[in-house]
Short mmCIF file of C-alpha atoms in Angstrom, two decimals:
data_model
loop_
_atom_site.label_atom_id
_atom_site.label_comp_id
_atom_site.label_asym_id
_atom_site.label_seq_id
_atom_site.Cartn_x
_atom_site.Cartn_y
_atom_site.Cartn_z
CA LYS Y 240 -63.09 -29.62 16.68
CA ALA Y 241 -61.43 -31.47 19.53
CA VAL Y 242 -59.96 -30.73 22.94
CA LEU Y 243 -56.24 -31.12 23.52
CA LYS Y 244 -55.44 -32.19 27.03
CA VAL Y 245 -52.25 -32.53 28.79
CA LYS Y 246 -51.79 -35.31 31.33
CA PRO Y 247 -48.86 -36.96 33.06
CA THR Y 248 -47.73 -40.34 31.61
CA ASP Y 249 -44.79 -42.60 31.63
CA LYS Y 250 -45.62 -44.21 28.25
CA VAL Y 251 -46.06 -42.83 24.80
CA THR Y 252 -49.08 -44.33 22.96
CA LYS Y 253 -50.83 -43.41 19.83
CA ASP Y 254 -52.70 -40.74 21.72
CA GLU Y 255 -49.37 -38.89 22.40
CA LEU Y 256 -48.17 -38.97 18.77
CA PHE Y 257 -48.70 -35.98 16.41
CA SER Y 258 -48.04 -35.59 12.67
CA ILE Y 259 -46.53 -32.07 11.87
CA ARG Y 260 -47.40 -30.82 8.39
CA ASP Y 261 -46.61 -27.74 6.45
CA SER Y 262 -49.05 -24.91 6.54
CA GLU Y 263 -50.34 -24.85 2.86
CA PRO Y 264 -51.03 -21.53 1.33
CA GLN Y 265 -54.56 -20.33 1.26
CA PHE Y 266 -55.99 -17.96 -1.29
CA VAL Y 267 -58.90 -15.81 -2.02
CA ILE Y 268 -59.70 -15.90 -5.73
CA LEU Y 269 -61.24 -12.79 -7.52
CA ASP Y 270 -62.55 -12.70 -11.09
CA THR Y 271 -62.48 -9.97 -13.52
CA ARG Y 272 -66.04 -8.84 -12.65
CA GLY Y 273 -65.02 -8.13 -9.04
CA LYS Y 274 -66.80 -11.47 -7.81
CA TYR Y 275 -65.16 -13.89 -5.29
CA VAL Y 276 -65.01 -17.54 -6.16
CA SER Y 277 -66.88 -19.46 -3.58
CA VAL Y 278 -68.57 -22.69 -2.47
CA ARG Y 279 -71.15 -20.80 -0.45
CA GLY Y 280 -73.96 -22.44 -2.17
CA SER Y 281 -74.12 -26.17 -3.56
CA ALA Y 282 -71.14 -28.40 -4.42
CA GLU Y 283 -70.49 -26.17 -7.51
CA ILE Y 284 -67.64 -23.73 -7.35
CA LYS Y 285 -68.82 -20.36 -8.68
CA ALA Y 286 -67.54 -16.80 -8.92
CA ASP Y 287 -70.68 -15.02 -7.52
CA GLN Y 288 -70.05 -13.67 -4.06
CA PRO Y 289 -69.38 -9.83 -3.23
CA ASP Y 290 -67.52 -10.59 0.06
CA VAL Y 291 -65.20 -13.12 1.55
CA THR Y 292 -66.09 -15.77 4.30
CA ASP Y 293 -64.39 -19.14 4.91
CA ASN Y 294 -66.42 -20.39 1.86
CA GLU Y 295 -64.18 -18.16 -0.33
CA ARG Y 296 -60.93 -19.42 1.00
CA PHE Y 297 -59.09 -22.00 -1.04
CA GLN Y 298 -56.08 -24.00 0.12
CA PHE Y 299 -53.49 -24.87 -2.75
CA GLU Y 300 -51.65 -28.01 -1.95
CA VAL Y 301 -48.72 -27.39 -4.22
CA ILE Y 302 -46.87 -30.44 -5.60
CA GLY Y 303 -44.39 -28.70 -7.96
CA ASP Y 304 -44.11 -27.33 -11.41
CA ASN Y 305 -46.85 -24.76 -10.68
CA LYS Y 306 -49.26 -27.55 -10.04
CA ALA Y 307 -51.55 -27.77 -7.09
CA TYR Y 308 -54.62 -29.62 -5.63
CA ILE Y 309 -57.24 -27.10 -4.58
CA LEU Y 310 -58.96 -27.83 -1.32
CA THR Y 311 -62.21 -26.04 -0.17
CA ASN Y 312 -63.13 -25.28 3.59
CA ARG Y 313 -65.67 -28.23 3.19
CA ARG Y 314 -62.61 -30.55 2.94
CA LYS Y 315 -63.52 -31.40 -0.57
CA TYR Y 316 -61.20 -31.24 -3.53
CA ALA Y 317 -61.92 -29.16 -6.60
CA GLU Y 318 -62.47 -31.30 -9.85
CA ILE Y 319 -64.02 -31.24 -13.18
CA ASP Y 320 -67.52 -33.01 -13.68
CA GLY Y 321 -68.73 -34.42 -16.91
CA SER Y 322 -70.03 -31.06 -18.18
CA LYS Y 323 -66.67 -29.49 -17.57
CA THR Y 324 -67.98 -27.49 -14.56
CA LEU Y 325 -65.81 -26.82 -11.58
CA VAL Y 326 -67.21 -28.68 -8.49
CA ALA Y 327 -66.05 -29.46 -4.89
CA THR Y 328 -66.79 -33.19 -4.76
CA GLY Y 329 -63.43 -34.83 -4.39
CA ASP Y 330 -62.65 -36.79 -1.36
CA LYS Y 331 -58.97 -37.00 -2.04
CA PRO Y 332 -56.60 -35.35 -4.51
CA SER Y 333 -56.82 -36.90 -8.08
CA ALA Y 334 -55.63 -34.55 -10.71
CA PRO Y 335 -53.89 -31.10 -10.16
CA PHE Y 336 -54.57 -27.72 -11.73
CA THR Y 337 -51.76 -25.78 -13.20
CA VAL Y 338 -51.23 -22.01 -12.12
CA HIS Y 339 -50.06 -19.88 -14.91
CA TYR Y 340 -48.63 -16.63 -13.33
CA GLU Y 341 -48.98 -13.46 -15.21
CA GLY Y 342 -47.80 -10.52 -13.18
CA ASN Y 343 -50.59 -9.71 -10.53
CA ARG Y 344 -52.97 -12.25 -12.29
CA VAL Y 345 -53.14 -15.93 -12.90
CA LYS Y 346 -54.82 -18.43 -15.18
CA LEU Y 347 -55.94 -21.84 -13.98
CA GLN Y 348 -55.50 -24.60 -16.36
CA ALA Y 349 -57.76 -27.72 -15.26
CA PRO Y 350 -56.56 -31.33 -15.57
CA ASN Y 351 -58.19 -31.69 -18.91
CA GLY Y 352 -55.77 -29.10 -20.36
CA LYS Y 353 -58.36 -26.37 -20.70
CA PHE Y 354 -58.37 -23.15 -18.89
CA ILE Y 355 -61.04 -22.11 -16.36
CA THR Y 356 -63.58 -19.46 -17.62
CA VAL Y 357 -66.40 -17.53 -16.13
CA LYS Y 358 -69.89 -17.70 -17.38
CA PRO Y 359 -72.30 -14.75 -16.82
CA ASN Y 360 -73.98 -16.46 -14.01
CA GLY Y 361 -70.66 -17.20 -12.37
CA SER Y 362 -70.34 -20.86 -13.19
CA LEU Y 363 -66.71 -21.91 -13.77
CA LEU Y 364 -65.97 -24.12 -16.94
CA ALA Y 365 -62.92 -25.88 -18.00
CA ASN Y 366 -63.42 -24.94 -21.62
CA GLY Y 367 -60.96 -22.29 -22.56
CA ASP Y 368 -57.67 -21.76 -24.46
CA GLY Y 369 -56.49 -19.00 -22.11
CA SER Y 370 -57.40 -16.06 -24.51
CA ASP Y 371 -60.76 -15.29 -22.90
CA PRO Y 372 -60.38 -12.32 -20.54
CA SER Y 373 -62.58 -14.29 -18.04
CA SER Y 374 -59.64 -16.72 -17.57
CA SER Y 375 -57.78 -14.16 -15.73
CA PHE Y 376 -58.04 -14.34 -11.85
CA CYS Y 377 -56.50 -12.23 -9.04
CA LEU Y 378 -54.96 -14.54 -6.16
CA THR Y 379 -54.52 -13.10 -2.73
CA LEU Y 380 -52.65 -14.95 -0.14
CA ASP Y 381 -54.77 -15.11 2.88
CA ASN Y 382 -52.96 -17.04 5.54
CA ARG Y 383 -49.67 -15.37 5.83
CA PRO Y 384 -50.42 -11.80 7.32
CA SER Y 385 -46.84 -12.13 8.73
CA ILE Y 386 -44.01 -13.97 6.88
CA PHE Y 387 -40.43 -14.89 7.30
CA LEU Y 388 -38.33 -16.38 4.55
CA ARG Y 389 -35.33 -18.71 4.19
CA GLY Y 390 -33.04 -19.31 1.13
CA GLN Y 391 -30.33 -21.93 0.66
CA TYR Y 392 -27.84 -19.85 2.77
CA GLY Y 393 -30.14 -18.74 5.63
CA PHE Y 394 -32.93 -16.51 6.72
CA ILE Y 395 -33.74 -13.12 5.34
CA GLY Y 396 -33.19 -10.29 7.83
CA ASN Y 397 -31.87 -6.82 8.26
CA LYS Y 398 -28.15 -6.48 7.92
CA GLY Y 399 -27.75 -3.82 10.42
CA ALA Y 400 -27.62 0.01 10.19
CA SER Y 401 -27.52 0.11 6.53
CA GLY Y 402 -30.92 -1.50 6.34
CA ARG Y 403 -29.78 -3.95 3.68
CA LEU Y 404 -31.46 -7.32 3.55
CA ASP Y 405 -29.19 -10.13 4.15
CA CYS Y 406 -30.02 -13.91 3.15
CA LYS Y 407 -27.70 -15.64 5.39
CA LYS Y 408 -29.03 -14.80 8.90
CA ALA Y 409 -29.15 -17.57 11.48
CA LYS Y 410 -32.18 -16.19 12.96
CA GLN Y 411 -35.35 -14.85 10.86
CA ASP Y 412 -36.77 -11.46 10.85
CA VAL Y 413 -40.65 -11.31 10.58
CA TYR Y 414 -42.22 -8.97 8.09
CA LYS Y 415 -45.91 -7.80 7.52
CA LEU Y 416 -47.15 -9.30 4.23
CA GLU Y 417 -49.84 -6.85 2.48
CA CYS Y 418 -51.61 -7.54 -0.80
CA THR Y 419 -53.59 -5.17 -2.93
CA ASP Y 420 -54.95 -6.27 -6.34
CA GLY Y 421 -52.37 -9.09 -6.42
CA VAL Y 422 -49.45 -6.78 -5.69
CA TYR Y 423 -47.44 -7.44 -2.44
CA SER Y 424 -45.38 -5.41 -0.15
CA PHE Y 425 -43.22 -6.40 2.79
CA GLN Y 426 -43.01 -4.09 5.85
CA SER Y 427 -40.33 -4.42 8.49
CA GLN Y 428 -40.93 -4.23 12.21
CA GLU Y 429 -39.71 -0.69 12.08
CA GLY Y 430 -42.36 0.29 9.62
CA LYS Y 431 -40.27 0.70 6.67
CA TYR Y 432 -40.79 -1.34 3.47
CA TRP Y 433 -38.69 -3.52 1.22
CA GLY Y 434 -37.20 -1.97 -1.82
CA VAL Y 435 -34.64 -2.49 -4.48
CA ASP Y 436 -31.95 -0.31 -5.80
CA GLY Y 437 -28.63 -0.64 -7.71
CA ASP Y 438 -27.06 -2.25 -4.69
CA GLY Y 439 -29.69 -4.71 -4.01
CA ALA Y 440 -32.61 -5.31 -1.77
CA HIS Y 441 -33.17 -3.27 1.33
CA GLN Y 442 -35.89 -2.37 4.01
CA ASN Y 443 -35.38 1.39 3.92
CA ALA Y 444 -38.35 2.40 1.64
CA GLY Y 445 -40.75 4.87 3.01
CA ALA Y 446 -43.64 3.75 0.96
CA LYS Y 447 -44.88 0.43 -0.34
CA VAL Y 448 -42.89 -1.10 -3.33
CA ALA Y 449 -44.52 -3.52 -5.45
CA PHE Y 450 -43.62 -7.31 -5.70
CA HIS Y 451 -45.39 -10.37 -7.22
CA LEU Y 452 -45.44 -13.72 -5.65
CA GLU Y 453 -45.52 -17.04 -7.26
CA PHE Y 454 -45.74 -20.42 -5.68
CA PRO Y 455 -44.13 -22.98 -8.03
CA GLN Y 456 -42.96 -25.65 -5.42
CA ARG Y 457 -44.21 -26.81 -2.09
CA SER Y 458 -43.43 -24.29 0.70
CA LEU Y 459 -41.39 -22.34 -1.78
CA CYS Y 460 -42.09 -19.07 -3.55
CA LEU Y 461 -40.64 -16.74 -6.20
CA ILE Y 462 -40.53 -12.94 -5.31
CA LYS Y 463 -40.56 -10.67 -8.24
CA ALA Y 464 -39.66 -7.07 -8.13
CA VAL Y 465 -42.06 -5.32 -10.36
CA ASP Y 466 -39.93 -2.33 -11.35
CA GLN Y 467 -36.88 -4.39 -12.14
CA ASP Y 468 -39.01 -7.08 -13.80
CA ALA Y 469 -36.72 -9.57 -12.14
CA TYR Y 470 -36.81 -12.12 -9.24
CA LEU Y 471 -35.00 -11.55 -6.00
CA GLN Y 472 -31.92 -13.70 -6.01
CA GLY Y 473 -29.78 -14.66 -3.01
CA GLU Y 474 -26.09 -14.64 -3.04
CA GLN Y 475 -23.51 -16.66 -1.07
CA ASN Y 476 -22.27 -13.45 0.50
CA GLY Y 477 -25.69 -12.65 1.80
CA ALA Y 478 -26.63 -9.96 -0.82
CA ILE Y 479 -30.04 -9.99 -2.47
CA THR Y 480 -30.28 -8.60 -5.86
CA ALA Y 481 -33.19 -8.44 -8.42
CA VAL Y 482 -31.48 -10.07 -11.19
CA GLY Y 483 -33.10 -13.50 -11.38
CA LYS Y 484 -34.58 -14.60 -14.72
CA GLY Y 485 -36.57 -17.59 -13.44
CA GLU Y 486 -36.86 -20.48 -11.10
CA ASN Y 487 -33.56 -21.70 -9.62
CA LYS Y 488 -32.09 -22.61 -6.24
CA ASN Y 489 -31.10 -18.95 -5.50
CA THR Y 490 -34.55 -17.54 -6.45
CA LEU Y 491 -36.61 -19.91 -4.43
CA TRP Y 492 -37.58 -18.88 -0.83
CA GLU Y 493 -38.94 -21.08 1.84
CA TYR Y 494 -42.07 -19.31 3.58
#
């Protein structure tokens, strides 16, 4: 912790210089037994906690291609030790983990090419081939209770009385982001939710509509409409449709 002071000065020195960084996504990770992944105990990262504190929040420093360095609240990076156990001992990022998105669940592939599995005592080992049910985890984005999004043509916002979503706005609209069991919903300031119909995306739904989020690139996400099994895609005319089949410049959204 530190104190930021404002004082009059005629000269800019190193004390008046600041570095602006992206706000990396932070996640809470839940295993198939309902236990949260944590560094609450020793340096070992384990899935053994029934509730969430700062020790159960992990920052994913995404570098691209679904790869990310995982940072704990102790400012230590996750890595694999000699026994293939997941530990928080890295002082700097070394080798990234690969996140495999599977609907509202993910699998984490360690730098050694093996998938993370959970032992009965909660220890996390990089020794799986991805087929073990314990390799499946639920990620919940924790540091974006409100969100606004921008595509290559502009910000996402309400088009007007129609309630249609427009992706070429000059100014952003802010939405409440809610997540339950890895499924997300977007709520407008008017209390309505995002939805998708034959004409594209809108914010007229009276109840939550399910979306999945993926984070393949730094500060960029994919939004998949669950009912349509397709990604939201921005068009040059401002329309947003659920027709995307994968990652491309029209389906990536800066958040």
